[in-house]
Amino acid sequence: KCSGILLTENYVLTAAHCIQADVEKVACGSEFTGAAVVKIDTEHDLAVLELAMPCGQPVTSLAAKNPEVGTDMYVLGCPAGECGKITKGVVSSYNISNGRVVLETDAKGWFGNSGGGAFNDQNELIGICSSAHLMQREDGSYQAIYMQFIPINTIRAFLRG
């Protein structure tokens, strides 16, 4: 299970690796609605879904450009299936991972954050979660070390293309 960000009442932005071959429905608030993939870019790990019915939830504003290293950020998603969780971190760096530019943060995340958003202090989208890097503890449990996001400049180019 993954997260997503509402671009308009009928369109959701998420990570491409979250897309199953036959997306049938997505959660919209406490309701479910049908969905279909309308755009996907596996190279940059981005996808857009069209909802069968308007969601009726607040839509997301996009930041104008990538945030600077050191900028506060807030991660929203469904880690381990617990939707609505928010964690705070900073933009730690920009790096290359799997051949693409990623924004890295110290904000904590987990499985299920993928496809969810990172936001700045103005509540603007600055990235979509692509991966969480974990470390196994001695007791066998896992701890999140850092997360990687597809930055807003890449998202804007994807949405324009």
Short mmCIF file of C-alpha atoms in Angstrom, two decimals:
data_model
loop_
_atom_site.label_atom_id
_atom_site.label_comp_id
_atom_site.label_asym_id
_atom_site.label_seq_id
_atom_site.Cartn_x
_atom_site.Cartn_y
_atom_site.Cartn_z
CA LYS A 1 0.00 0.00 0.00
CA CYS A 2 1.16 3.48 -0.85
CA SER A 3 0.23 7.12 -0.49
CA GLY A 4 -0.67 9.80 -3.00
CA ILE A 5 -1.28 13.52 -3.31
CA LEU A 6 -4.43 15.11 -4.72
CA LEU A 7 -3.51 17.46 -7.59
CA THR A 8 -7.14 18.30 -8.47
CA GLU A 9 -10.46 16.83 -7.38
CA ASN A 10 -10.01 14.07 -9.99
CA TYR A 11 -6.23 13.51 -10.26
CA VAL A 12 -3.76 11.93 -7.82
CA LEU A 13 0.05 12.06 -8.04
CA THR A 14 1.93 9.07 -6.64
CA ALA A 15 5.11 7.03 -7.14
CA ALA A 16 5.18 4.81 -10.24
CA HIS A 17 6.47 1.83 -8.23
CA CYS A 18 3.19 1.97 -6.26
CA ILE A 19 1.11 1.26 -9.36
CA GLN A 20 -0.19 -2.27 -9.77
CA ALA A 21 -1.11 -3.42 -13.27
CA ASP A 22 -4.81 -3.20 -12.47
CA VAL A 23 -5.48 -0.26 -10.16
CA GLU A 24 -9.16 -0.60 -9.31
CA LYS A 25 -9.79 1.78 -6.44
CA VAL A 26 -8.11 4.28 -4.18
CA ALA A 27 -9.04 5.78 -0.83
CA CYS A 28 -10.28 9.36 -0.86
CA GLY A 29 -10.75 10.45 2.71
CA SER A 30 -12.81 7.65 4.28
CA GLU A 31 -14.39 6.63 0.95
CA PHE A 32 -13.10 4.56 -1.96
CA THR A 33 -13.41 5.43 -5.64
CA GLY A 34 -12.32 3.85 -8.90
CA ALA A 35 -9.05 4.97 -10.48
CA ALA A 36 -7.14 4.56 -13.71
CA VAL A 37 -3.51 5.32 -14.59
CA VAL A 38 -3.37 8.21 -17.06
CA LYS A 39 0.37 8.97 -16.99
CA ILE A 40 3.39 7.04 -15.77
CA ASP A 41 7.16 7.55 -15.85
CA THR A 42 9.01 4.62 -14.31
CA GLU A 43 12.39 6.27 -14.92
CA HIS A 44 11.49 9.12 -12.56
CA ASP A 45 9.11 7.02 -10.39
CA LEU A 46 6.04 9.20 -10.95
CA ALA A 47 2.45 8.43 -11.93
CA VAL A 48 -0.90 10.20 -12.18
CA LEU A 49 -4.23 8.47 -11.53
CA GLU A 50 -7.62 9.74 -12.65
CA LEU A 51 -10.38 9.18 -10.11
CA ALA A 52 -13.81 7.97 -11.17
CA MET A 53 -15.47 10.53 -8.88
CA PRO A 54 -14.28 13.90 -7.54
CA CYS A 55 -12.58 13.43 -4.20
CA GLY A 56 -13.89 16.48 -2.37
CA GLN A 57 -10.71 16.79 -0.29
CA PRO A 58 -8.25 19.74 -0.32
CA VAL A 59 -5.94 19.81 -3.33
CA THR A 60 -2.20 20.38 -3.27
CA SER A 61 -0.29 23.52 -4.30
CA LEU A 62 3.07 22.95 -6.00
CA ALA A 63 6.20 24.82 -4.93
CA ALA A 64 7.80 26.92 -7.67
CA LYS A 65 11.24 25.28 -7.38
CA ASN A 66 13.33 22.79 -5.44
CA PRO A 67 13.97 23.83 -1.83
CA GLU A 68 17.48 24.62 -0.64
CA VAL A 69 19.45 22.20 1.51
CA GLY A 70 18.63 22.91 5.16
CA THR A 71 14.99 23.84 4.48
CA ASP A 72 12.43 22.44 6.93
CA MET A 73 10.05 19.93 5.40
CA TYR A 74 7.05 17.89 6.47
CA VAL A 75 6.29 14.39 5.21
CA LEU A 76 2.68 13.24 4.95
CA GLY A 77 1.67 9.70 4.13
CA CYS A 78 0.50 6.30 5.29
CA PRO A 79 3.53 4.64 6.92
CA ALA A 80 2.72 1.03 7.81
CA GLY A 81 -0.90 1.72 6.77
CA GLU A 82 -1.43 4.50 9.33
CA CYS A 83 -2.71 7.31 7.10
CA GLY A 84 -2.40 10.94 8.06
CA LYS A 85 0.99 10.65 9.79
CA ILE A 86 3.22 13.73 9.57
CA THR A 87 6.95 13.75 10.33
CA LYS A 88 9.31 16.72 10.25
CA GLY A 89 12.82 16.84 8.85
CA VAL A 90 15.12 18.97 6.75
CA VAL A 91 16.27 18.75 3.16
CA SER A 92 19.60 17.04 3.83
CA SER A 93 21.00 16.86 0.28
CA TYR A 94 20.35 16.19 -3.38
CA ASN A 95 21.83 12.99 -4.74
CA ILE A 96 21.66 10.62 -7.70
CA SER A 97 19.85 7.33 -7.03
CA ASN A 98 18.89 4.81 -9.71
CA GLY A 99 19.95 7.36 -12.33
CA ARG A 100 17.65 10.14 -11.12
CA VAL A 101 18.02 13.22 -8.92
CA VAL A 102 16.51 12.72 -5.48
CA LEU A 103 15.98 14.96 -2.48
CA GLU A 104 17.17 13.27 0.70
CA THR A 105 15.81 14.03 4.17
CA ASP A 106 16.28 12.92 7.75
CA ALA A 107 12.48 12.84 8.24
CA LYS A 108 11.38 9.41 9.40
CA GLY A 109 9.25 7.24 7.15
CA TRP A 110 8.28 3.67 6.55
CA PHE A 111 6.72 1.36 4.01
CA GLY A 112 3.54 3.09 2.87
CA ASN A 113 5.08 6.56 2.67
CA SER A 114 5.93 5.90 -1.00
CA GLY A 115 3.91 8.17 -3.25
CA GLY A 116 3.18 10.54 -0.38
CA GLY A 117 4.23 14.16 -0.32
CA ALA A 118 6.84 16.36 1.28
CA PHE A 119 5.77 19.92 1.97
CA ASN A 120 7.47 23.21 2.84
CA ASP A 121 6.38 25.75 5.48
CA GLN A 122 3.87 27.23 2.99
CA ASN A 123 2.12 23.82 2.62
CA GLU A 124 3.41 23.52 -0.96
CA LEU A 125 4.46 20.18 -2.40
CA ILE A 126 8.26 19.91 -2.72
CA GLY A 127 8.59 16.17 -3.42
CA ILE A 128 7.01 12.72 -3.77
CA CYS A 129 8.41 9.89 -1.64
CA SER A 130 10.28 7.31 -3.71
CA SER A 131 12.04 5.26 -1.04
CA ALA A 132 12.89 4.89 2.63
CA HIS A 133 16.27 3.48 3.60
CA LEU A 134 16.18 1.27 6.64
CA MET A 135 18.71 -0.29 8.98
CA GLN A 136 18.08 -3.57 10.78
CA ARG A 137 18.59 -3.40 14.53
CA GLU A 138 20.12 -6.18 16.62
CA ASP A 139 16.63 -7.27 17.74
CA GLY A 140 15.58 -7.80 14.10
CA SER A 141 13.36 -4.71 13.90
CA TYR A 142 14.03 -1.92 11.41
CA GLN A 143 14.78 1.77 11.86
CA ALA A 144 14.39 4.39 9.12
CA ILE A 145 17.68 6.13 8.38
CA TYR A 146 16.67 8.55 5.61
CA MET A 147 14.10 8.98 2.86
CA GLN A 148 14.41 9.93 -0.81
CA PHE A 149 11.92 12.09 -2.70
CA ILE A 150 11.47 12.98 -6.34
CA PRO A 151 11.95 16.78 -6.20
CA ILE A 152 9.38 19.32 -7.38
CA ASN A 153 11.39 20.42 -10.44
CA THR A 154 11.22 16.82 -11.75
CA ILE A 155 7.51 16.61 -10.86
CA ARG A 156 6.73 19.86 -12.70
CA ALA A 157 8.57 18.62 -15.82
CA PHE A 158 6.65 15.30 -15.65
CA LEU A 159 3.28 17.04 -15.34
CA ARG A 160 4.09 19.39 -18.27
CA GLY A 161 5.38 16.59 -20.52
#
